[in-house]
Coordinates of C-alpha atoms and ligand atoms in Angstrom, one line a residue:
X1 CA -38.5 19.3 -6.1
X2 CA -35.1 19.1 -7.3
X3 CA -32.5 16.5 -6.3
X4 CA -28.9 16.9 -7.3
X5 CA -26.7 13.8 -7.0
X6 CA -23.0 14.3 -6.9
X7 CA -21.2 11.2 -8.1
X8 CA -24.2 11.0 -10.5
X9 CA -22.3 8.6 -12.8
X10 CA -21.7 6.2 -9.8
X11 CA -23.0 2.6 -9.8
X12 CA -25.5 3.0 -7.3
X13 CA -27.4 5.9 -8.8
X14 CA -30.0 3.5 -10.4
X15 CA -30.8 2.3 -6.9
X16 CA -31.9 5.8 -5.8
X17 CA -33.5 6.5 -9.0
X18 CA -35.6 3.2 -8.8
X19 CA -36.6 4.3 -5.3
X20 CA -37.8 7.6 -6.6
X21 CA -39.9 6.0 -9.4
X22 CA -42.1 4.2 -6.8
X23 CA -42.8 7.4 -4.9
X24 CA -46.2 8.8 -6.2
X25 CA -46.8 11.0 -3.3
X26 CA -47.3 14.8 -3.4
X27 CA -44.1 16.7 -3.0
X28 CA -42.0 14.1 -4.7
X29 CA -38.9 14.5 -6.5
X30 CA -39.6 15.9 -10.1
X31 CA -36.1 16.7 -11.3
X32 CA -32.9 14.8 -11.0
X33 CA -29.6 16.5 -11.7
X34 CA -26.5 14.1 -12.1
X35 CA -23.3 15.7 -11.6
X36 CA -20.0 13.8 -12.2
X37 CA -16.6 14.6 -13.2
X38 CA -16.6 11.9 -15.8
X39 CA -18.9 12.4 -18.8
X40 CA -18.8 8.9 -20.1
X41 CA -19.9 7.4 -16.7
X42 CA -22.9 10.0 -16.7
X43 CA -23.8 8.7 -20.2
X44 CA -23.6 5.1 -19.1
X45 CA -25.8 5.5 -16.0
X46 CA -28.3 7.7 -17.9
X47 CA -28.9 4.8 -20.3
X48 CA -29.8 2.7 -17.2
X49 CA -32.1 5.3 -15.8
X50 CA -33.8 5.7 -19.1
X51 CA -34.6 2.1 -19.2
X52 CA -35.9 2.1 -15.7
X53 CA -38.2 5.0 -16.4
X54 CA -39.5 3.6 -19.7
X55 CA -42.6 1.9 -18.1
X56 CA -43.4 4.6 -15.7
X57 CA -45.5 7.7 -16.3
X58 CA -44.5 11.0 -14.7
X59 CA -40.8 9.7 -14.0
X60 CA -38.6 12.4 -12.6
X61 CA -36.8 14.3 -15.3
X62 CA -33.1 13.6 -15.4
X63 CA -30.3 16.0 -16.6
X64 CA -26.6 15.8 -16.3
X65 CA -23.7 18.0 -16.2
X66 CA -19.9 18.0 -15.3
X67 CA -20.4 21.6 -14.0
X68 CA -20.6 21.4 -10.2
X69 CA -22.0 25.0 -9.6
X70 CA -24.6 24.5 -12.0
X71 CA -25.7 21.3 -10.6
X72 CA -25.9 22.8 -7.1
X73 CA -27.9 25.9 -8.1
X74 CA -31.5 25.5 -7.3
X75 CA -31.3 22.1 -5.5
X76 CA -33.6 21.3 -2.7
X77 CA -31.7 18.2 -1.8
X78 CA -28.1 17.2 -2.7
X79 CA -27.0 13.5 -2.4
X80 CA -23.3 13.3 -2.1
X81 CA -21.8 10.0 -3.3
X82 CA -18.5 10.6 -4.7
X83 CA -15.3 8.5 -4.7
X84 CA -12.2 10.6 -4.8
X85 CA -9.4 8.5 -6.8
X86 CA -12.1 6.0 -8.1
X87 CA -11.9 2.4 -7.4
X88 CA -8.4 2.3 -8.6
X89 CA -7.7 4.4 -5.5
X90 CA -9.5 2.1 -3.4
X91 CA -7.5 -0.7 -4.5
X92 CA -4.2 1.1 -3.9
X93 CA -5.5 1.9 -0.4
X94 CA -5.9 -1.8 0.2
X95 CA -2.7 -2.8 -1.3
X96 CA -0.4 -0.4 0.4
X97 CA -1.9 -1.1 3.8
X98 CA -1.8 -4.8 3.4
X99 CA 1.9 -4.8 2.4
X100 CA 2.5 -3.0 5.8
X101 CA 0.5 -5.9 7.4
X102 CA -2.4 -3.5 8.4
X103 CA -6.0 -3.3 7.2
X104 CA -6.8 -1.5 3.9
X105 CA -10.6 -1.5 4.1
X106 CA -12.1 1.7 2.6
X107 CA -13.6 2.8 6.0
X108 CA -11.7 1.0 8.8
X109 CA -8.2 1.4 9.7
X110 CA -5.3 2.6 7.5
X111 CA -7.3 2.3 4.3
X112 CA -10.1 4.5 5.7
X113 CA -7.5 7.0 6.8
X114 CA -6.0 7.3 3.4
X115 CA -9.4 7.5 1.7
X116 CA -10.5 10.1 4.3
X117 CA -7.4 12.2 3.7
X118 CA -8.1 12.6 0.0
X119 CA -11.7 12.8 0.3
X120 CA -12.3 15.5 3.1
X121 CA -10.8 18.4 1.0
X122 CA -13.1 17.6 -1.8
X123 CA -16.0 17.2 0.4
X124 CA -15.2 20.6 2.1
X125 CA -15.0 22.2 -1.1
X126 CA -18.5 21.0 -2.0
X127 CA -19.9 21.9 1.4
X128 CA -18.6 25.6 0.9
X129 CA -20.2 25.6 -2.5
X130 CA -23.6 24.4 -1.2
X131 CA -23.4 27.0 1.5
X132 CA -22.9 29.7 -1.0
X133 CA -25.1 28.5 -4.0
X134 CA -27.9 26.5 -2.4
X135 CA -27.9 27.6 1.3
X136 CA -31.4 26.1 2.0
X137 CA -30.6 22.7 0.5
X138 CA -30.2 19.7 2.8
X139 CA -27.2 17.5 1.9
X140 CA -27.4 13.8 2.5
X141 CA -23.8 12.3 2.6
X142 CA -23.3 8.8 1.4
X143 CA -19.6 9.2 0.7
X144 CA -17.4 7.0 2.7
X145 CA -15.9 7.2 5.3
X146 CA -19.3 8.6 6.0
X147 CA -19.1 9.7 9.7
X148 CA -15.9 11.5 9.0
X149 CA -17.0 13.2 5.7
X150 CA -20.3 14.2 7.3
X151 CA -18.3 15.9 10.1
X152 CA -16.0 17.7 7.8
X153 CA -19.0 19.0 5.9
X154 CA -20.9 19.9 9.1
X155 CA -18.3 22.6 9.9
X156 CA -19.6 24.4 6.9
X157 CA -23.2 23.3 6.7
X158 CA -24.1 22.8 10.5
X159 CA -27.0 20.4 10.8
X160 CA -28.0 20.7 7.1
X161 CA -25.8 17.9 6.3
X162 CA -26.8 14.4 7.4
X163 CA -24.7 11.2 6.8
X164 CA -26.3 7.8 5.9
X165 CA -25.4 4.2 6.1
X166 CA -27.5 1.0 5.5
X167 CA -25.6 -1.2 7.9
X168 CA -27.2 -0.3 11.1
X169 CA -30.6 -0.5 9.5
X170 CA -29.8 -4.0 8.0
X171 CA -28.5 -5.2 11.3
X172 CA -31.7 -3.9 13.1
X173 CA -33.8 -5.5 10.5
X174 CA -32.0 -8.9 10.8
X175 CA -32.3 -9.0 14.6
X176 CA -35.9 -8.1 14.6
X177 CA -36.7 -10.9 11.9
X178 CA -34.9 -13.4 14.0
X179 CA -36.8 -12.4 17.1
X180 CA -40.1 -12.5 15.2
X181 CA -40.6 -8.8 15.5
X182 CA -41.8 -6.3 13.0
X183 CA -38.7 -4.3 12.1
X184 CA -40.9 -1.2 11.8
X185 CA -42.4 -1.8 15.3
X186 CA -39.1 -2.4 17.1
X187 CA -37.1 0.2 18.8
X188 CA -33.4 -0.5 17.9
X189 CA -31.1 0.8 20.7
X190 CA -28.0 1.5 18.7
X191 CA -25.1 4.1 18.9
X192 CA -21.5 4.5 18.1
X193 CA -19.6 5.9 15.0
X194 CA -20.3 5.0 11.5
X195 CA -19.2 1.4 11.0
X196 CA -18.3 1.3 14.7
X197 CA -21.7 0.9 16.5
X198 CA -23.4 -1.6 18.6
X199 CA -27.0 -2.8 19.1
X200 CA -27.6 -2.9 22.9
X201 CA -31.3 -3.8 22.9
X202 CA -34.3 -4.3 20.6
X203 CA -37.6 -3.2 22.5
X204 CA -41.0 -4.2 21.3
X205 CA -43.9 -2.8 23.1
X206 CA -41.7 -1.7 26.1
X207 CA -39.9 -5.1 26.5
X208 CA -36.3 -5.6 25.6
X209 CA -36.2 -8.9 23.4
X210 CA -32.3 -8.9 22.8
X211 CA -31.6 -10.8 26.0
X212 CA -33.7 -13.6 24.5
X213 CA -31.5 -13.5 21.4
X214 CA -28.3 -13.5 23.3
X215 CA -29.4 -16.5 25.4
X216 CA -30.0 -18.6 22.4
X217 CA -27.0 -20.0 20.4
X218 CA -29.2 -21.4 17.8
X219 CA -31.0 -18.1 17.2
X220 CA -27.6 -16.4 17.1
X221 CA -26.4 -18.7 14.5
X222 CA -29.3 -17.9 12.2
X223 CA -28.2 -14.4 10.9
X224 CA -25.2 -12.7 9.4
X225 CA -23.6 -10.9 12.4
X226 CA -24.5 -14.0 14.8
X227 CA -22.4 -16.2 12.3
X228 CA -19.7 -13.6 11.8
X229 CA -18.8 -12.9 15.3
X230 CA -19.9 -16.3 16.9
X231 CA -22.5 -16.8 19.8
X232 CA -19.7 -17.1 22.5
X233 CA -18.3 -13.6 21.6
X234 CA -21.7 -12.0 21.4
X235 CA -22.7 -13.3 24.7
X236 CA -19.5 -12.0 26.2
X237 CA -20.2 -8.5 24.7
X238 CA -23.8 -8.6 25.6
X239 CA -24.6 -6.6 22.4
X240 CA -24.5 -7.2 18.6
X241 CA -21.8 -5.1 17.0
X242 CA -22.0 -3.6 13.5
X243 CA -20.5 -6.0 11.0
X244 CA -17.4 -3.5 10.4
X245 CA -16.4 -4.4 14.0
X246 CA -15.4 -7.9 12.7
X247 CA -12.2 -5.8 11.4
X248 CA -11.5 -4.9 15.0
X249 CA -12.4 -8.1 16.9
X250 CA -10.9 -10.5 14.4
X251 CA -8.2 -8.2 13.1
X252 CA -5.4 -10.8 12.6
X253 CA -7.6 -13.1 10.6
X254 CA -9.2 -10.5 8.4
X255 CA -5.8 -8.9 7.7
X256 CA -4.4 -12.4 6.7
X257 CA -7.5 -13.3 4.6
X258 CA -7.3 -10.1 2.6
X259 CA -3.6 -10.6 2.2
X260 CA -4.1 -14.0 0.9
X261 CA -7.1 -13.2 -1.3
X262 CA -6.5 -13.3 -5.2
X263 CA -8.0 -9.8 -5.4
X264 CA -8.9 -7.2 -2.8
X265 CA -12.4 -5.8 -2.7
X266 CA -11.4 -2.6 -4.5
X267 CA -9.4 -4.4 -7.2
X268 CA -12.5 -6.7 -7.9
X269 CA -14.9 -3.9 -7.9
X270 CA -12.5 -2.0 -10.2
X271 CA -12.6 -4.6 -12.7
X272 CA -16.2 -5.4 -12.4
X273 CA -17.4 -1.8 -12.8
X274 CA -14.9 -1.2 -15.9
X275 CA -16.6 -4.1 -17.5
X276 CA -20.1 -2.8 -16.6
X277 CA -19.4 0.8 -17.8
X278 CA -18.0 -0.6 -21.1
X279 CA -20.9 -2.8 -21.7
X280 CA -23.6 -0.1 -20.6
X281 CA -22.4 2.3 -23.4
X282 CA -23.0 -0.3 -26.2
X283 CA -26.1 0.2 -28.2
X284 CA -26.7 -3.6 -28.6
X285 CA -26.6 -4.2 -24.7
X286 CA -29.5 -3.4 -22.2
X287 CA -27.8 -1.3 -19.7
X288 CA -30.3 -2.1 -17.1
X289 CA -29.7 -5.9 -17.5
X290 CA -26.0 -5.3 -17.2
X291 CA -26.4 -3.1 -14.2
X292 CA -28.7 -5.6 -12.5
X293 CA -26.4 -8.5 -12.9
X294 CA -23.4 -6.6 -11.8
X295 CA -25.2 -5.3 -8.7
X296 CA -26.3 -9.0 -7.7
X297 CA -22.7 -10.1 -8.0
X298 CA -21.6 -7.3 -6.0
X299 CA -24.1 -7.9 -3.3
X300 CA -23.3 -11.6 -3.2
X301 CA -19.6 -11.1 -2.7
X302 CA -19.9 -8.2 0.0
X303 CA -17.5 -9.0 2.9
X304 CA -16.7 -12.4 1.4
X305 CA -13.4 -12.8 3.1
X306 CA -14.8 -11.9 6.5
X307 CA -17.5 -14.5 6.0
X308 CA -14.8 -17.1 5.0
X309 CA -12.6 -16.7 8.0
X310 CA -15.6 -16.9 10.3
X311 CA -17.0 -19.9 8.4
X312 CA -20.3 -17.8 8.1
X313 CA -21.3 -19.1 4.7
X314 CA -23.3 -17.4 2.0
X315 CA -25.3 -14.2 2.7
X316 CA -29.0 -14.6 3.2
X317 CA -31.2 -13.9 0.3
X318 CA -33.1 -11.2 2.4
X319 CA -29.7 -9.4 2.9
X320 CA -28.9 -9.0 -0.8
X321 CA -30.6 -5.6 -1.3
X322 CA -29.0 -3.3 1.2
X323 CA -31.7 -0.7 1.5
X324 CA -29.2 2.2 1.1
X325 CA -31.7 4.0 -1.3
X326 CA -34.6 3.4 1.1
X327 CA -33.0 5.1 4.0
X328 CA -32.0 8.1 1.9
X329 CA -35.5 8.4 0.6
X330 CA -37.2 7.9 4.0
X331 CA -34.8 10.7 5.2
X332 CA -35.6 13.0 2.4
X333 CA -39.4 12.5 2.6
X334 CA -39.2 13.1 6.5
X335 CA -37.6 16.4 5.8
X336 CA -39.4 17.7 2.8
X337 CA -42.9 16.6 3.9
X338 CA -42.6 16.6 7.7
X339 CA -43.3 12.9 7.7
X340 CA -42.1 12.0 11.1
X341 CA -40.0 9.0 11.2
X342 CA -37.1 7.5 13.1
X343 CA -33.9 6.4 11.4
X344 CA -30.2 5.9 12.4
X345 CA -28.3 8.5 11.0
X346 CA -25.0 10.3 11.3
X347 CA -25.3 13.7 12.9
X348 CA -23.7 16.0 15.3
X349 CA -23.5 14.5 18.9
X350 CA -24.8 17.6 20.9
X351 CA -25.1 15.9 24.3
X352 CA -25.8 12.2 23.3
X353 CA -22.6 10.5 24.1
X354 CA -21.0 12.2 27.0
X355 CA -17.4 11.1 26.2
X356 CA -17.5 13.2 22.9
X357 CA -17.9 16.9 22.4
X358 CA -21.1 18.4 20.9
X359 CA -19.6 18.8 17.3
X360 CA -18.5 15.1 16.9
X361 CA -20.5 13.3 14.3
X362 CA -22.0 10.0 15.6
X363 CA -24.3 7.4 14.4
X364 CA -27.4 7.4 16.4
X365 CA -31.2 6.9 16.1
X366 CA -32.8 10.2 15.3
X367 CA -36.2 11.7 15.1
X368 CA -36.6 13.3 11.7
X369 CA -39.1 16.0 10.8
X370 CA -39.1 19.3 8.5
X371 CA -36.6 20.7 10.9
X372 CA -34.0 17.9 10.2
X373 CA -32.6 15.0 12.3
X374 CA -32.5 15.1 16.1
X375 CA -30.6 12.6 17.9
X376 CA -32.5 10.5 20.6
X377 CA -31.0 10.2 24.1
X378 CA -29.4 6.9 24.6
X379 CA -27.9 5.0 27.3
X380 CA -24.1 5.4 27.7
X381 CA -21.8 3.0 26.0
X382 CA -19.8 0.5 28.0
X383 CA -16.2 1.3 28.8
X384 CA -14.6 -0.8 26.0
X385 CA -16.9 0.6 23.5
X386 CA -16.5 4.2 24.6
X387 CA -12.6 3.6 24.4
X388 CA -12.8 2.6 20.8
X389 CA -15.2 5.3 19.7
X390 CA -13.0 7.9 21.3
X391 CA -9.8 6.4 19.9
X392 CA -11.2 6.5 16.4
X393 CA -12.7 9.9 16.8
X394 CA -9.2 11.3 17.8
X395 CA -8.0 9.7 14.5
X396 CA -10.8 11.4 12.5
X397 CA -9.9 14.8 14.2
X398 CA -6.2 14.3 13.0
X399 CA -7.4 13.6 9.6
X400 CA -9.5 16.9 9.7
X401 CA -6.6 18.7 11.0
X402 CA -4.2 17.3 8.3
X403 CA -6.8 18.3 5.6
X404 CA -7.3 21.6 6.9
X405 CA -3.4 22.4 7.4
X406 CA -1.7 20.2 4.8
X407 CA 0.4 19.0 7.7
X408 CA 2.1 15.6 7.1
X409 CA 2.8 15.2 10.7
X410 CA -0.9 15.2 11.3
X411 CA -1.4 12.5 8.7
X412 CA 1.4 10.4 10.5
X413 CA -0.5 11.1 13.7
X414 CA -3.8 9.9 12.4
X415 CA -2.3 6.6 11.2
X416 CA -0.3 6.1 14.4
X417 CA -3.1 6.7 16.8
X418 CA -5.4 4.2 15.1
X419 CA -6.1 1.1 17.2
X420 CA -5.5 -1.2 14.2
X421 CA -2.1 0.5 13.3
X422 CA 0.7 -1.0 15.6
X423 CA 3.7 1.0 15.2
X424 CA 4.6 4.7 14.5
X425 CA 7.0 3.5 11.9
X426 CA 4.2 1.7 10.1
X427 CA 2.3 5.1 10.2
X428 CA 5.4 6.8 8.6
X429 CA 5.6 4.3 6.0
X430 CA 2.0 4.4 5.1
X431 CA 2.3 8.2 4.6
X432 CA 5.2 7.7 2.3
X433 CA 3.5 5.0 0.4
X434 CA 0.1 6.7 0.0
X435 CA 1.6 10.2 -0.9
X436 CA 3.6 8.5 -3.5
X437 CA 0.7 6.9 -5.4
X438 CA -2.2 9.3 -4.7
X439 CA -2.2 12.7 -6.5
X440 CA -5.1 13.7 -4.1
X441 CA -2.6 13.6 -1.2
X442 CA -0.1 16.0 -2.9
X443 CA -1.4 18.7 -0.5
X444 CA 0.5 17.1 2.6
X445 CA 3.8 18.6 2.9
Ligands
G6P1 C1 -22.3 -1.4 3.0 C2 -21.7 -0.2 3.8 C3 -21.4 0.9 2.8 C4 -20.7 0.5 1.6 C5 -21.5 -0.7 0.9 C6 -20.8 -1.3 -0.3 O1 -23.7 -1.0 2.7 O2 -22.4 0.2 4.8 O3 -20.7 1.8 3.5 O4 -20.6 1.5 0.7 O5 -21.7 -1.7 1.9 O6 -19.7 -2.1 0.0 P1 -18.8 -2.5 -1.4 O7 -17.6 -3.3 -0.6 O8 -19.6 -3.4 -2.1 O9 -18.3 -1.3 -2.0
MN2 MN1 -21.8 2.3 5.2

């Protein structure tokens, strides 16, 4: 079985390859094709993978190419994990938004819109090529903003593209542990958009255990989201939000914290990864050691500013390995081997959330089998959550319209309609400033 990884020179590729190495089952991936636009990054990542495979017999064969069509031909699965504009682009997204007093995070608010505007055209081009060159392949989209990008690709690939994120899984696992439940046994009642969802219940043997958590401030203070949002607010909500909702519920504080930070997340990762790629190319350095240290530092500093403004302290040791690769592998195995499983994924709504149309990509528990991912019926969201979901979906639709038409007015509208952008004038200035720095936005006229 052949797996093609787009963004194959990316930093998280060794996580995926490490997971593949543990898979000894029949029908496992035997060939990995790495595609990247940057040959030197491919070279560095291959050195890490070689070290990972050195003690494993029958490790999947790895090849690398900068030719996209060649990478896609013959693929059974395609993982898409690209970063249009690189980490410098991410840092620019943050800087420009923060200068206008709004959030620049890569998936939330103005930063997410800028990133979406330059990523969607590239993702659509990939989707069209997959449809032509590998029409039977399944595409698993990791590229952020994951919900938006999956929806863009689904217009060309239908249900053959599925978006993934590890944050709902991590959240479900943390809640289950705090409640003393086995995360694999528990049913996590979660729904929303990517990075905009809520856990409304956690059922074990037919019983909802979430009320027990919400009633206990001590338990609420014992895990990441509990500390981030605070027991009071979670009790008021009656649900546990995805950690990215911290940017909404505590917007003023997070914007200020990011403005005051010495370096934004994107700038930190840009410098950190430049250092890693330089070291991983050196013959006298273990690329795997360098990668491992870099990864540990990245995990430990994840959402550091949010945790600081909330007084949430350090991340728990258990949370330091996200599980991103595990979700992807479980999904791929579920489809390839008809191993039925339930995963929280980004798929088309169909009739799951009645406030959205059937084509809208949402994040929801899905039953996975050889026919793909099927969203499970869930209770409706309460009004305040439906309001946010609809507002953000409307923004995503403007981004898709801008990417399809090249209309600058649609781009302005996308920024202006976002609940975290507080003036149409700010939206206009954001479009001015983003188009001035990003070559990937030159199509907006
Ligand atoms: C979480 C999010 C991902 C994100 C990742 C890394 O897992 O769900 O969407 O890509 O964190 O975040 P970072 O800030 O380290 O790039
Ligand atoms: Mn994510």
